[in-house]
């Protein structure tokens, strides 16, 4: 989709379009002042850490369980989002039904709704006295203040990512292949998994990755429903927060650094995957 | 009036023609595929209802639980008003800064080829993939008492951390790439032939931008601004770290919601939330309007 800018200047090697210096200056200045310099601070203060101390902090039982909770819940939430996001994209692209436009417009709600509001609202809904939580409580299942609750909150914030990643690709997908597959005698399920899904897979994966990354870092909507029970429902961002409240800045920095590296690795993985996939799509 | 009618008329024609093409392509639906269709639609609606609609209903119902009078009282509370003011201030500044940045950066990255262009694009995307809590933390590590610039600001008696400037900085950081991300694909797809032609014909930089680039990105820009507003308004994690929760001073609306909720003042928390829900719904409507205009 993205059009590559051809590497051509005019014959003298001079840029024709004015404004290069100005826009480069503005971009670099703002980027450095507002993003890069603050970001470097975390590495500066991490360098003051004693290596042994650093290892001690990030391998303590509480912190490790925080990483595990964050990663596992975010992963399951991303899987759920991939399935339902795929389904939603399919329904929105392929079917006509009343209320479709409203449904399409609603997808971005988790994006527009402040996370804290979503957090308290979901907690109320899924707590033992809540509308949905009470139904499950009768069956002896607790949702709020467990990992299930955390996963639900992460599903909430991740919905738009998969839908919006898959939707445009599905819109452009030529139906001829499906028809051909059907004519050749393939069943509907077979056609979907062998013809449609491979085409959608790169975008589905990209959406999955974004939802996953968002889930790992999510704080506002998760913190209320998590309930902050040590070793059970403490997510990594919450640990950073509680270290900060105790003014243990170096501990917070250490935890943050590992979390940062995790999300960078994830982002790098997504990016290289997309570049790899784009190779097949370029004509 | 007549113009409006004309537009809808032409749209009907377009809509009809698309519809008829689809009808031709679509294979005759048998019963099983119709059942599948309604099953999938049903599941989607149920999912969206449970995940998206119900939380909104919860907010509204709980906000009005103790009657309209309590609701108004909670909303017009002194601290709520102050929190609303700070939220709006931070949002306006963040959106302005990020719009300026987005326009310049997307112009730079789409109209010029230079070494490290891809790398720069990756750097701009960083705030998007960072946990909001870490975003708040880095400003404490820069400007706070423990930060390497903390001393300088302390000597000059400028408070950034646990004060309004910190809240604004954190908001800017979290929403930094939003406008850029909307503008860049549009400008990139447009290419640079038109700008080059204009430049060769002697147009000055600002004229080129105003007459050629801007018309292309008009709607994308508005769209980016809307998204940026939504995120800036609702930012919680980053602001929560850096604000220090000083009531009436550094509290934004989402933080105020948290405080009320933690004080078990649930009705008030949901009442204040309902303001944010209202703003979110307005933003969604605006977004859909822009989307519709773009087409």
PDB file of C-alpha atoms in Angstrom, chain A residues 17-210:
ATOM      1  CA  UNK A  17      10.811  21.322  -3.294  1.00  0.00           C
ATOM      2  CA  UNK A  18      11.551  24.044  -0.766  1.00  0.00           C
ATOM      3  CA  UNK A  19      11.268  23.630   2.966  1.00  0.00           C
ATOM      4  CA  UNK A  20      13.644  20.755   3.614  1.00  0.00           C
ATOM      5  CA  UNK A  21      15.761  22.622   6.139  1.00  0.00           C
ATOM      6  CA  UNK A  22      12.806  24.115   7.968  1.00  0.00           C
ATOM      7  CA  UNK A  23      10.805  20.907   8.262  1.00  0.00           C
ATOM      8  CA  UNK A  24      13.884  18.891   9.186  1.00  0.00           C
ATOM      9  CA  UNK A  25      14.748  21.432  11.860  1.00  0.00           C
ATOM     10  CA  UNK A  26      11.274  21.557  13.354  1.00  0.00           C
ATOM     11  CA  UNK A  27      10.875  17.784  13.261  1.00  0.00           C
ATOM     12  CA  UNK A  28      14.217  17.008  14.861  1.00  0.00           C
ATOM     13  CA  UNK A  29      13.934  19.721  17.512  1.00  0.00           C
ATOM     14  CA  UNK A  30      10.473  18.699  18.621  1.00  0.00           C
ATOM     15  CA  UNK A  31      11.285  15.017  18.490  1.00  0.00           C
ATOM     16  CA  UNK A  32      14.416  15.413  20.583  1.00  0.00           C
ATOM     17  CA  UNK A  33      12.972  17.790  23.161  1.00  0.00           C
ATOM     18  CA  UNK A  34       9.695  16.007  23.699  1.00  0.00           C
ATOM     19  CA  UNK A  35      10.522  12.354  23.138  1.00  0.00           C
ATOM     20  CA  UNK A  36      14.167  11.444  22.804  1.00  0.00           C
ATOM     21  CA  UNK A  37      15.762  13.435  25.628  1.00  0.00           C
ATOM     22  CA  UNK A  38      13.196  12.329  28.220  1.00  0.00           C
ATOM     23  CA  UNK A  39      13.490   8.786  26.935  1.00  0.00           C
ATOM     24  CA  UNK A  40      17.257   8.821  27.291  1.00  0.00           C
ATOM     25  CA  UNK A  41      16.835   9.663  30.989  1.00  0.00           C
ATOM     26  CA  UNK A  42      15.679   6.164  31.680  1.00  0.00           C
ATOM     27  CA  UNK A  43      18.930   4.807  30.289  1.00  0.00           C
ATOM     28  CA  UNK A  44      20.948   7.470  32.113  1.00  0.00           C
ATOM     29  CA  UNK A  45      19.413   6.591  35.438  1.00  0.00           C
ATOM     30  CA  UNK A  46      19.585   2.889  34.673  1.00  0.00           C
ATOM     31  CA  UNK A  47      23.323   3.283  34.178  1.00  0.00           C
ATOM     32  CA  UNK A  48      23.605   4.451  37.790  1.00  0.00           C
ATOM     33  CA  UNK A  49      22.192   1.144  38.899  1.00  0.00           C
ATOM     34  CA  UNK A  50      24.446  -1.443  40.339  1.00  0.00           C
ATOM     35  CA  UNK A  51      24.320  -4.480  38.062  1.00  0.00           C
ATOM     36  CA  UNK A  52      23.766  -6.904  40.885  1.00  0.00           C
ATOM     37  CA  UNK A  53      21.038  -4.726  42.318  1.00  0.00           C
ATOM     38  CA  UNK A  54      19.421  -4.513  38.918  1.00  0.00           C
ATOM     39  CA  UNK A  55      19.338  -8.285  38.543  1.00  0.00           C
ATOM     40  CA  UNK A  56      18.044  -8.624  42.076  1.00  0.00           C
ATOM     41  CA  UNK A  57      15.160  -6.247  41.423  1.00  0.00           C
ATOM     42  CA  UNK A  58      14.039  -7.739  38.153  1.00  0.00           C
ATOM     43  CA  UNK A  59      14.309 -11.333  39.327  1.00  0.00           C
ATOM     44  CA  UNK A  60      12.466 -10.826  42.588  1.00  0.00           C
ATOM     45  CA  UNK A  61       9.407 -13.013  42.870  1.00  0.00           C
ATOM     46  CA  UNK A  62       6.963 -10.155  42.798  1.00  0.00           C
ATOM     47  CA  UNK A  63       8.421  -8.569  39.678  1.00  0.00           C
ATOM     48  CA  UNK A  64       8.714 -11.820  37.755  1.00  0.00           C
ATOM     49  CA  UNK A  65       5.109 -12.676  38.543  1.00  0.00           C
ATOM     50  CA  UNK A  66       4.185  -9.165  37.395  1.00  0.00           C
ATOM     51  CA  UNK A  67       5.827  -9.755  34.016  1.00  0.00           C
ATOM     52  CA  UNK A  68       4.173 -13.147  33.712  1.00  0.00           C
ATOM     53  CA  UNK A  69       0.726 -11.765  34.520  1.00  0.00           C
ATOM     54  CA  UNK A  70       1.162  -8.889  32.071  1.00  0.00           C
ATOM     55  CA  UNK A  71       2.491 -11.026  29.250  1.00  0.00           C
ATOM     56  CA  UNK A  72       0.121 -13.962  29.626  1.00  0.00           C
ATOM     57  CA  UNK A  73      -3.013 -11.858  30.007  1.00  0.00           C
ATOM     58  CA  UNK A  74      -1.996  -9.605  27.114  1.00  0.00           C
ATOM     59  CA  UNK A  75      -1.304 -12.648  24.984  1.00  0.00           C
ATOM     60  CA  UNK A  76      -4.677 -14.277  25.657  1.00  0.00           C
ATOM     61  CA  UNK A  77      -6.445 -10.969  25.165  1.00  0.00           C
ATOM     62  CA  UNK A  78      -4.681 -10.529  21.827  1.00  0.00           C
ATOM     63  CA  UNK A  79      -5.702 -14.048  20.769  1.00  0.00           C
ATOM     64  CA  UNK A  80      -9.334 -13.349  21.673  1.00  0.00           C
ATOM     65  CA  UNK A  81      -9.101 -10.036  19.845  1.00  0.00           C
ATOM     66  CA  UNK A  82      -7.624 -11.702  16.781  1.00  0.00           C
ATOM     67  CA  UNK A  83     -10.550 -14.135  16.602  1.00  0.00           C
ATOM     68  CA  UNK A  84     -13.318 -11.642  17.285  1.00  0.00           C
ATOM     69  CA  UNK A  85     -11.589  -8.874  15.338  1.00  0.00           C
ATOM     70  CA  UNK A  86     -11.424 -11.141  12.316  1.00  0.00           C
ATOM     71  CA  UNK A  87     -15.096 -11.994  12.779  1.00  0.00           C
ATOM     72  CA  UNK A  88     -16.094  -8.347  13.139  1.00  0.00           C
ATOM     73  CA  UNK A  89     -14.080  -7.305  10.101  1.00  0.00           C
ATOM     74  CA  UNK A  90     -15.689 -10.110   8.095  1.00  0.00           C
ATOM     75  CA  UNK A  91     -19.195  -9.145   9.143  1.00  0.00           C
ATOM     76  CA  UNK A  92     -18.549  -5.452   8.480  1.00  0.00           C
ATOM     77  CA  UNK A  93     -17.083  -6.020   5.022  1.00  0.00           C
ATOM     78  CA  UNK A  94     -19.084  -8.913   3.645  1.00  0.00           C
ATOM     79  CA  UNK A  95     -22.589  -8.484   4.964  1.00  0.00           C
ATOM     80  CA  UNK A  96     -25.242  -5.819   4.599  1.00  0.00           C
ATOM     81  CA  UNK A  97     -27.582  -5.355   7.518  1.00  0.00           C
ATOM     82  CA  UNK A  98     -29.373  -2.510   9.289  1.00  0.00           C
ATOM     83  CA  UNK A  99     -27.210  -0.769  11.864  1.00  0.00           C
ATOM     84  CA  UNK A 100     -23.987  -1.705  10.139  1.00  0.00           C
ATOM     85  CA  UNK A 101     -22.747   1.880  10.001  1.00  0.00           C
ATOM     86  CA  UNK A 102     -23.331   2.356  13.718  1.00  0.00           C
ATOM     87  CA  UNK A 103     -21.532  -0.892  14.429  1.00  0.00           C
ATOM     88  CA  UNK A 104     -18.618   0.222  12.292  1.00  0.00           C
ATOM     89  CA  UNK A 105     -18.469   3.553  14.077  1.00  0.00           C
ATOM     90  CA  UNK A 106     -18.504   1.917  17.487  1.00  0.00           C
ATOM     91  CA  UNK A 107     -15.318  -0.063  16.941  1.00  0.00           C
ATOM     92  CA  UNK A 108     -13.137   2.910  17.915  1.00  0.00           C
ATOM     93  CA  UNK A 109     -14.923   3.444  21.208  1.00  0.00           C
ATOM     94  CA  UNK A 110     -12.124   1.906  23.320  1.00  0.00           C
ATOM     95  CA  UNK A 111      -9.841   4.416  21.673  1.00  0.00           C
ATOM     96  CA  UNK A 112     -12.010   7.412  22.452  1.00  0.00           C
ATOM     97  CA  UNK A 113     -13.159   6.363  25.912  1.00  0.00           C
ATOM     98  CA  UNK A 114     -10.698   7.323  28.655  1.00  0.00           C
ATOM     99  CA  UNK A 115      -9.120   4.192  30.060  1.00  0.00           C
ATOM    100  CA  UNK A 116      -9.966   5.052  33.667  1.00  0.00           C
ATOM    101  CA  UNK A 117     -13.645   5.283  32.807  1.00  0.00           C
ATOM    102  CA  UNK A 118     -13.506   1.955  31.025  1.00  0.00           C
ATOM    103  CA  UNK A 119     -11.684   0.531  34.034  1.00  0.00           C
ATOM    104  CA  UNK A 120     -14.209   1.463  36.696  1.00  0.00           C
ATOM    105  CA  UNK A 121     -17.093   0.588  34.430  1.00  0.00           C
ATOM    106  CA  UNK A 122     -15.765  -2.883  33.630  1.00  0.00           C
ATOM    107  CA  UNK A 123     -14.955  -3.475  37.287  1.00  0.00           C
ATOM    108  CA  UNK A 124     -18.497  -2.608  38.258  1.00  0.00           C
ATOM    109  CA  UNK A 125     -19.876  -4.852  35.536  1.00  0.00           C
ATOM    110  CA  UNK A 126     -17.796  -7.901  36.391  1.00  0.00           C
ATOM    111  CA  UNK A 127     -17.565  -7.661  40.174  1.00  0.00           C
ATOM    112  CA  UNK A 128     -19.554 -10.116  42.266  1.00  0.00           C
ATOM    113  CA  UNK A 129     -22.427  -7.675  42.621  1.00  0.00           C
ATOM    114  CA  UNK A 130     -22.216  -6.447  39.041  1.00  0.00           C
ATOM    115  CA  UNK A 131     -24.629  -7.200  36.216  1.00  0.00           C
ATOM    116  CA  UNK A 132     -22.483  -9.827  34.545  1.00  0.00           C
ATOM    117  CA  UNK A 133     -20.258 -10.741  37.484  1.00  0.00           C
ATOM    118  CA  UNK A 134     -23.218 -11.783  39.632  1.00  0.00           C
ATOM    119  CA  UNK A 135     -24.298 -14.317  37.015  1.00  0.00           C
ATOM    120  CA  UNK A 136     -20.880 -15.904  37.092  1.00  0.00           C
ATOM    121  CA  UNK A 137     -20.616 -15.593  40.866  1.00  0.00           C
ATOM    122  CA  UNK A 138     -23.603 -17.923  41.207  1.00  0.00           C
ATOM    123  CA  UNK A 139     -21.622 -20.520  39.296  1.00  0.00           C
ATOM    124  CA  UNK A 140     -18.701 -19.868  41.613  1.00  0.00           C
ATOM    125  CA  UNK A 141     -16.586 -18.052  39.046  1.00  0.00           C
ATOM    126  CA  UNK A 142     -14.923 -14.827  40.030  1.00  0.00           C
ATOM    127  CA  UNK A 143     -14.034 -12.445  37.223  1.00  0.00           C
ATOM    128  CA  UNK A 144     -13.095  -9.105  38.707  1.00  0.00           C
ATOM    129  CA  UNK A 145      -9.870  -9.151  40.749  1.00  0.00           C
ATOM    130  CA  UNK A 146      -8.610 -12.237  38.894  1.00  0.00           C
ATOM    131  CA  UNK A 147      -6.542 -12.710  35.763  1.00  0.00           C
ATOM    132  CA  UNK A 148      -9.741 -13.305  33.822  1.00  0.00           C
ATOM    133  CA  UNK A 149     -10.779  -9.756  34.672  1.00  0.00           C
ATOM    134  CA  UNK A 150      -7.421  -8.378  33.559  1.00  0.00           C
ATOM    135  CA  UNK A 151      -7.759 -10.236  30.279  1.00  0.00           C
ATOM    136  CA  UNK A 152     -11.250  -8.820  29.727  1.00  0.00           C
ATOM    137  CA  UNK A 153      -9.973  -5.281  30.261  1.00  0.00           C
ATOM    138  CA  UNK A 154      -7.153  -5.904  27.800  1.00  0.00           C
ATOM    139  CA  UNK A 155      -9.618  -7.315  25.273  1.00  0.00           C
ATOM    140  CA  UNK A 156     -11.583  -4.093  25.635  1.00  0.00           C
ATOM    141  CA  UNK A 157      -8.640  -1.826  24.816  1.00  0.00           C
ATOM    142  CA  UNK A 158      -7.433  -4.059  21.979  1.00  0.00           C
ATOM    143  CA  UNK A 159     -10.626  -4.431  19.935  1.00  0.00           C
ATOM    144  CA  UNK A 160      -9.981  -1.678  17.361  1.00  0.00           C
ATOM    145  CA  UNK A 161      -6.483  -2.818  16.462  1.00  0.00           C
ATOM    146  CA  UNK A 162      -7.302  -6.129  14.791  1.00  0.00           C
ATOM    147  CA  UNK A 163     -10.535  -4.953  13.173  1.00  0.00           C
ATOM    148  CA  UNK A 164      -8.907  -1.894  11.651  1.00  0.00           C
ATOM    149  CA  UNK A 165      -5.894  -3.891  10.483  1.00  0.00           C
ATOM    150  CA  UNK A 166      -7.905  -6.618   8.757  1.00  0.00           C
ATOM    151  CA  UNK A 167     -10.813  -4.574   7.396  1.00  0.00           C
ATOM    152  CA  UNK A 168      -9.052  -2.689   4.554  1.00  0.00           C
ATOM    153  CA  UNK A 169      -7.291  -5.825   3.338  1.00  0.00           C
ATOM    154  CA  UNK A 170     -10.505  -7.805   3.327  1.00  0.00           C
ATOM    155  CA  UNK A 171     -12.216  -5.000   1.395  1.00  0.00           C
ATOM    156  CA  UNK A 172      -9.611  -5.224  -1.356  1.00  0.00           C
ATOM    157  CA  UNK A 173      -9.585  -9.007  -1.474  1.00  0.00           C
ATOM    158  CA  UNK A 174     -10.832 -10.305  -4.800  1.00  0.00           C
ATOM    159  CA  UNK A 175     -13.710 -12.698  -4.370  1.00  0.00           C
ATOM    160  CA  UNK A 176     -12.836 -14.576  -7.536  1.00  0.00           C
ATOM    161  CA  UNK A 177     -10.482 -16.873  -5.657  1.00  0.00           C
ATOM    162  CA  UNK A 178     -13.123 -17.867  -3.189  1.00  0.00           C
ATOM    163  CA  UNK A 179     -15.579 -18.499  -5.985  1.00  0.00           C
ATOM    164  CA  UNK A 180     -13.027 -20.545  -7.850  1.00  0.00           C
ATOM    165  CA  UNK A 181     -12.339 -22.584  -4.725  1.00  0.00           C
ATOM    166  CA  UNK A 182     -16.043 -23.129  -4.179  1.00  0.00           C
ATOM    167  CA  UNK A 183     -16.568 -24.125  -7.802  1.00  0.00           C
ATOM    168  CA  UNK A 184     -13.741 -26.596  -7.545  1.00  0.00           C
ATOM    169  CA  UNK A 185     -15.609 -28.206  -4.714  1.00  0.00           C
ATOM    170  CA  UNK A 186     -13.962 -26.802  -1.601  1.00  0.00           C
ATOM    171  CA  UNK A 187     -16.209 -26.453   1.395  1.00  0.00           C
ATOM    172  CA  UNK A 188     -16.806 -23.135   3.095  1.00  0.00           C
ATOM    173  CA  UNK A 189     -14.475 -23.852   6.013  1.00  0.00           C
ATOM    174  CA  UNK A 190     -11.770 -25.186   3.738  1.00  0.00           C
ATOM    175  CA  UNK A 191     -12.052 -22.148   1.478  1.00  0.00           C
ATOM    176  CA  UNK A 192     -11.763 -19.819   4.427  1.00  0.00           C
ATOM    177  CA  UNK A 193      -8.697 -21.436   5.923  1.00  0.00           C
ATOM    178  CA  UNK A 194      -6.894 -22.188   2.680  1.00  0.00           C
ATOM    179  CA  UNK A 195      -7.847 -19.245   0.459  1.00  0.00           C
ATOM    180  CA  UNK A 196      -8.971 -16.263   2.533  1.00  0.00           C
ATOM    181  CA  UNK A 197      -6.925 -16.600   5.707  1.00  0.00           C
ATOM    182  CA  UNK A 198      -3.476 -16.770   4.055  1.00  0.00           C
ATOM    183  CA  UNK A 199      -4.254 -13.453   2.330  1.00  0.00           C
ATOM    184  CA  UNK A 200      -5.345 -11.828   5.559  1.00  0.00           C
ATOM    185  CA  UNK A 201      -2.657 -13.322   7.732  1.00  0.00           C
ATOM    186  CA  UNK A 202      -0.069 -10.502   7.580  1.00  0.00           C
ATOM    187  CA  UNK A 203      -2.595  -7.864   8.592  1.00  0.00           C
ATOM    188  CA  UNK A 204      -4.109 -10.150  11.197  1.00  0.00           C
ATOM    189  CA  UNK A 205      -0.694 -10.670  12.692  1.00  0.00           C
ATOM    190  CA  UNK A 206       0.043  -6.949  12.643  1.00  0.00           C
ATOM    191  CA  UNK A 207      -3.221  -6.264  14.457  1.00  0.00           C
ATOM    192  CA  UNK A 208      -2.463  -9.049  16.909  1.00  0.00           C
ATOM    193  CA  UNK A 209       0.946  -7.560  17.623  1.00  0.00           C
ATOM    194  CA  UNK A 210      -0.451  -4.088  18.210  1.00  0.00           C
TER     195      UNK A 210
END
